């Protein structure tokens, strides 16, 4: 890249060219402050990190991003993780009794077999679409039950 040295000094060590390509704390190149993997300031966290701290973004937009190369997304694949400022984050909203009841009802529906109508005791796979008893039942027995 023109104007970008191949090695940037960071924390007393030299940064690789791959990481240097994603080093843009001012946001001039990527329109958002951008950092390489594991080099973001400590006050910027991902959504999962905020959730682990018991926080939510609280209406703030994305403050920065982390970019890294990934073989998962093709030969030139670049992945991104968006960062939020912990200083503007708010506490998570607590679950209300109505939310708990709705969640329990939704999970119960996912456990109920559409073929036999029984609670399978586990969430039924979308692939099988029935409980294991109905899935492994012979085809002749299934047609007799349907009639």
PDB file of C-alpha atoms in Angstrom:
ATOM      1  CA  UNK A   1       0.000   0.000   0.000  1.00  0.00           C
ATOM      2  CA  UNK A   2       1.425   3.382  -0.923  1.00  0.00           C
ATOM      3  CA  UNK A   3       2.460   5.533   2.002  1.00  0.00           C
ATOM      4  CA  UNK A   4       2.130   2.704   4.520  1.00  0.00           C
ATOM      5  CA  UNK A   5       5.369   1.251   5.851  1.00  0.00           C
ATOM      6  CA  UNK A   6       5.655  -2.509   5.680  1.00  0.00           C
ATOM      7  CA  UNK A   7       6.292  -2.684   9.426  1.00  0.00           C
ATOM      8  CA  UNK A   8       4.599  -0.454  12.007  1.00  0.00           C
ATOM      9  CA  UNK A   9       5.959  -0.327  15.565  1.00  0.00           C
ATOM     10  CA  UNK A  10       3.245  -1.241  18.048  1.00  0.00           C
ATOM     11  CA  UNK A  11       3.802  -1.829  21.784  1.00  0.00           C
ATOM     12  CA  UNK A  12       7.533  -2.307  21.344  1.00  0.00           C
ATOM     13  CA  UNK A  13       7.206  -4.941  18.606  1.00  0.00           C
ATOM     14  CA  UNK A  14       6.876  -4.862  14.849  1.00  0.00           C
ATOM     15  CA  UNK A  15       3.533  -5.457  13.170  1.00  0.00           C
ATOM     16  CA  UNK A  16       3.182  -7.728  10.147  1.00  0.00           C
ATOM     17  CA  UNK A  17       2.042  -6.339   6.801  1.00  0.00           C
ATOM     18  CA  UNK A  18      -1.273  -8.174   7.087  1.00  0.00           C
ATOM     19  CA  UNK A  19      -2.009  -6.517  10.405  1.00  0.00           C
ATOM     20  CA  UNK A  20      -0.691  -3.183   9.163  1.00  0.00           C
ATOM     21  CA  UNK A  21      -3.226  -3.314   6.322  1.00  0.00           C
ATOM     22  CA  UNK A  22      -6.014  -3.247   8.923  1.00  0.00           C
ATOM     23  CA  UNK A  23      -4.450  -0.583  11.156  1.00  0.00           C
ATOM     24  CA  UNK A  24      -6.620   2.527  10.694  1.00  0.00           C
ATOM     25  CA  UNK A  25      -7.454   4.044  14.107  1.00  0.00           C
ATOM     26  CA  UNK A  26      -8.442   7.372  12.524  1.00  0.00           C
ATOM     27  CA  UNK A  27     -11.014   5.773  10.200  1.00  0.00           C
ATOM     28  CA  UNK A  28      -9.657   7.498   7.084  1.00  0.00           C
ATOM     29  CA  UNK A  29      -9.347   4.316   4.998  1.00  0.00           C
ATOM     30  CA  UNK A  30     -12.314   2.199   6.176  1.00  0.00           C
ATOM     31  CA  UNK A  31     -14.660   5.032   7.326  1.00  0.00           C
ATOM     32  CA  UNK A  32     -14.666   3.458  10.815  1.00  0.00           C
ATOM     33  CA  UNK A  33     -11.731   3.201  13.186  1.00  0.00           C
ATOM     34  CA  UNK A  34     -10.259  -0.182  12.273  1.00  0.00           C
ATOM     35  CA  UNK A  35      -7.895  -2.417  14.203  1.00  0.00           C
ATOM     36  CA  UNK A  36      -6.226  -5.749  13.495  1.00  0.00           C
ATOM     37  CA  UNK A  37      -7.064  -8.876  15.525  1.00  0.00           C
ATOM     38  CA  UNK A  38      -6.382  -8.427  19.279  1.00  0.00           C
ATOM     39  CA  UNK A  39      -5.186  -4.849  18.896  1.00  0.00           C
ATOM     40  CA  UNK A  40      -8.321  -2.831  19.710  1.00  0.00           C
ATOM     41  CA  UNK A  41      -8.300  -0.496  22.718  1.00  0.00           C
ATOM     42  CA  UNK A  42      -9.609  -2.110  25.919  1.00  0.00           C
ATOM     43  CA  UNK A  43     -12.713   0.128  26.128  1.00  0.00           C
ATOM     44  CA  UNK A  44     -14.074  -1.242  22.818  1.00  0.00           C
ATOM     45  CA  UNK A  45     -15.935  -4.563  23.074  1.00  0.00           C
ATOM     46  CA  UNK A  46     -17.966  -6.814  20.777  1.00  0.00           C
ATOM     47  CA  UNK A  47     -21.633  -7.584  21.443  1.00  0.00           C
ATOM     48  CA  UNK A  48     -20.725 -10.934  23.002  1.00  0.00           C
ATOM     49  CA  UNK A  49     -18.156  -9.322  25.263  1.00  0.00           C
ATOM     50  CA  UNK A  50     -20.704  -6.706  26.335  1.00  0.00           C
ATOM     51  CA  UNK A  51     -23.254  -9.452  27.045  1.00  0.00           C
ATOM     52  CA  UNK A  52     -20.700 -11.345  29.137  1.00  0.00           C
ATOM     53  CA  UNK A  53     -20.287  -8.182  31.219  1.00  0.00           C
ATOM     54  CA  UNK A  54     -24.075  -7.896  31.623  1.00  0.00           C
ATOM     55  CA  UNK A  55     -24.298  -4.886  29.302  1.00  0.00           C
ATOM     56  CA  UNK A  56     -26.000  -3.905  26.025  1.00  0.00           C
ATOM     57  CA  UNK A  57     -24.992  -1.217  23.485  1.00  0.00           C
ATOM     58  CA  UNK A  58     -27.751   1.089  24.706  1.00  0.00           C
ATOM     59  CA  UNK A  59     -28.557   2.801  21.409  1.00  0.00           C
ATOM     60  CA  UNK A  60     -25.011   3.657  20.405  1.00  0.00           C
ATOM     61  CA  UNK A  61     -23.911   2.837  16.904  1.00  0.00           C
ATOM     62  CA  UNK A  62     -20.844   0.848  15.926  1.00  0.00           C
ATOM     63  CA  UNK A  63     -17.792   2.717  17.231  1.00  0.00           C
ATOM     64  CA  UNK A  64     -15.026   0.713  15.516  1.00  0.00           C
ATOM     65  CA  UNK A  65     -14.288  -2.616  13.867  1.00  0.00           C
ATOM     66  CA  UNK A  66     -11.737  -5.389  13.899  1.00  0.00           C
ATOM     67  CA  UNK A  67     -10.738  -6.864  10.536  1.00  0.00           C
ATOM     68  CA  UNK A  68      -8.817 -10.074   9.927  1.00  0.00           C
ATOM     69  CA  UNK A  69      -8.137 -12.433   7.061  1.00  0.00           C
ATOM     70  CA  UNK A  70      -9.962 -15.750   7.085  1.00  0.00           C
ATOM     71  CA  UNK A  71      -9.714 -18.809   4.885  1.00  0.00           C
ATOM     72  CA  UNK A  72     -13.368 -19.443   5.647  1.00  0.00           C
ATOM     73  CA  UNK A  73     -14.373 -16.592   3.351  1.00  0.00           C
ATOM     74  CA  UNK A  74     -12.381 -17.473   0.235  1.00  0.00           C
ATOM     75  CA  UNK A  75      -8.819 -16.740  -0.745  1.00  0.00           C
ATOM     76  CA  UNK A  76      -9.143 -13.009  -0.106  1.00  0.00           C
ATOM     77  CA  UNK A  77     -11.747 -13.320   2.623  1.00  0.00           C
ATOM     78  CA  UNK A  78     -11.823 -10.670   5.286  1.00  0.00           C
ATOM     79  CA  UNK A  79     -13.992 -10.976   8.364  1.00  0.00           C
ATOM     80  CA  UNK A  80     -15.196  -8.173  10.604  1.00  0.00           C
ATOM     81  CA  UNK A  81     -16.233  -7.814  14.219  1.00  0.00           C
ATOM     82  CA  UNK A  82     -17.975  -4.616  15.238  1.00  0.00           C
ATOM     83  CA  UNK A  83     -17.028  -2.875  18.461  1.00  0.00           C
ATOM     84  CA  UNK A  84     -19.024  -0.777  20.914  1.00  0.00           C
ATOM     85  CA  UNK A  85     -17.762   1.598  23.572  1.00  0.00           C
ATOM     86  CA  UNK A  86     -18.191   0.205  27.080  1.00  0.00           C
ATOM     87  CA  UNK A  87     -18.428   3.753  28.464  1.00  0.00           C
ATOM     88  CA  UNK A  88     -21.774   4.289  26.670  1.00  0.00           C
ATOM     89  CA  UNK A  89     -23.156   0.794  27.326  1.00  0.00           C
ATOM     90  CA  UNK A  90     -26.170   0.291  29.575  1.00  0.00           C
ATOM     91  CA  UNK A  91     -27.114  -2.630  31.827  1.00  0.00           C
ATOM     92  CA  UNK A  92     -29.099  -5.455  30.235  1.00  0.00           C
ATOM     93  CA  UNK A  93     -32.833  -5.309  30.747  1.00  0.00           C
ATOM     94  CA  UNK A  94     -34.024  -8.014  33.155  1.00  0.00           C
ATOM     95  CA  UNK A  95     -36.351 -10.778  31.969  1.00  0.00           C
ATOM     96  CA  UNK A  96     -39.948 -10.127  32.993  1.00  0.00           C
ATOM     97  CA  UNK A  97     -42.306 -12.948  34.012  1.00  0.00           C
ATOM     98  CA  UNK A  98     -44.144 -12.511  30.690  1.00  0.00           C
ATOM     99  CA  UNK A  99     -40.879 -12.970  28.743  1.00  0.00           C
ATOM    100  CA  UNK A 100     -40.020 -16.094  30.762  1.00  0.00           C
ATOM    101  CA  UNK A 101     -43.492 -17.518  30.045  1.00  0.00           C
ATOM    102  CA  UNK A 102     -43.201 -16.789  26.299  1.00  0.00           C
ATOM    103  CA  UNK A 103     -39.756 -18.401  26.177  1.00  0.00           C
ATOM    104  CA  UNK A 104     -41.016 -21.524  27.997  1.00  0.00           C
ATOM    105  CA  UNK A 105     -43.976 -21.788  25.595  1.00  0.00           C
ATOM    106  CA  UNK A 106     -41.701 -21.466  22.527  1.00  0.00           C
ATOM    107  CA  UNK A 107     -39.296 -24.130  23.845  1.00  0.00           C
ATOM    108  CA  UNK A 108     -42.196 -26.481  24.621  1.00  0.00           C
ATOM    109  CA  UNK A 109     -43.435 -26.103  21.043  1.00  0.00           C
ATOM    110  CA  UNK A 110     -39.967 -27.009  19.727  1.00  0.00           C
ATOM    111  CA  UNK A 111     -40.000 -30.216  21.823  1.00  0.00           C
ATOM    112  CA  UNK A 112     -43.460 -31.403  20.704  1.00  0.00           C
ATOM    113  CA  UNK A 113     -43.457 -33.967  17.871  1.00  0.00           C
ATOM    114  CA  UNK A 114     -45.809 -32.993  15.013  1.00  0.00           C
ATOM    115  CA  UNK A 115     -46.431 -36.665  14.144  1.00  0.00           C
ATOM    116  CA  UNK A 116     -47.368 -38.215  17.503  1.00  0.00           C
ATOM    117  CA  UNK A 117     -47.979 -35.015  19.509  1.00  0.00           C
ATOM    118  CA  UNK A 118     -45.835 -36.150  22.464  1.00  0.00           C
ATOM    119  CA  UNK A 119     -43.154 -34.123  24.252  1.00  0.00           C
ATOM    120  CA  UNK A 120     -39.864 -35.612  23.034  1.00  0.00           C
ATOM    121  CA  UNK A 121     -37.914 -34.267  26.024  1.00  0.00           C
ATOM    122  CA  UNK A 122     -35.440 -32.505  23.679  1.00  0.00           C
ATOM    123  CA  UNK A 123     -35.598 -29.954  20.901  1.00  0.00           C
ATOM    124  CA  UNK A 124     -36.586 -31.782  17.721  1.00  0.00           C
ATOM    125  CA  UNK A 125     -34.160 -31.410  14.834  1.00  0.00           C
ATOM    126  CA  UNK A 126     -35.374 -29.427  11.838  1.00  0.00           C
ATOM    127  CA  UNK A 127     -33.816 -32.091   9.633  1.00  0.00           C
ATOM    128  CA  UNK A 128     -35.818 -34.987  11.091  1.00  0.00           C
ATOM    129  CA  UNK A 129     -38.920 -32.884  11.844  1.00  0.00           C
ATOM    130  CA  UNK A 130     -40.189 -35.670  14.160  1.00  0.00           C
ATOM    131  CA  UNK A 131     -39.093 -37.338  17.376  1.00  0.00           C
ATOM    132  CA  UNK A 132     -36.660 -40.266  17.152  1.00  0.00           C
ATOM    133  CA  UNK A 133     -39.429 -42.812  17.750  1.00  0.00           C
ATOM    134  CA  UNK A 134     -41.448 -41.573  14.782  1.00  0.00           C
ATOM    135  CA  UNK A 135     -38.348 -41.041  12.631  1.00  0.00           C
ATOM    136  CA  UNK A 136     -37.148 -44.650  12.957  1.00  0.00           C
ATOM    137  CA  UNK A 137     -40.608 -46.183  12.706  1.00  0.00           C
ATOM    138  CA  UNK A 138     -41.097 -48.308   9.559  1.00  0.00           C
ATOM    139  CA  UNK A 139     -42.809 -46.539   6.667  1.00  0.00           C
ATOM    140  CA  UNK A 140     -45.734 -49.010   6.732  1.00  0.00           C
ATOM    141  CA  UNK A 141     -46.510 -48.161  10.366  1.00  0.00           C
ATOM    142  CA  UNK A 142     -46.473 -44.429   9.551  1.00  0.00           C
ATOM    143  CA  UNK A 143     -49.029 -44.806   6.768  1.00  0.00           C
ATOM    144  CA  UNK A 144     -51.314 -46.902   9.042  1.00  0.00           C
ATOM    145  CA  UNK A 145     -51.212 -44.221  11.763  1.00  0.00           C
ATOM    146  CA  UNK A 146     -52.013 -41.470   9.269  1.00  0.00           C
ATOM    147  CA  UNK A 147     -55.127 -43.318   8.029  1.00  0.00           C
TER     148      UNK A 147
END
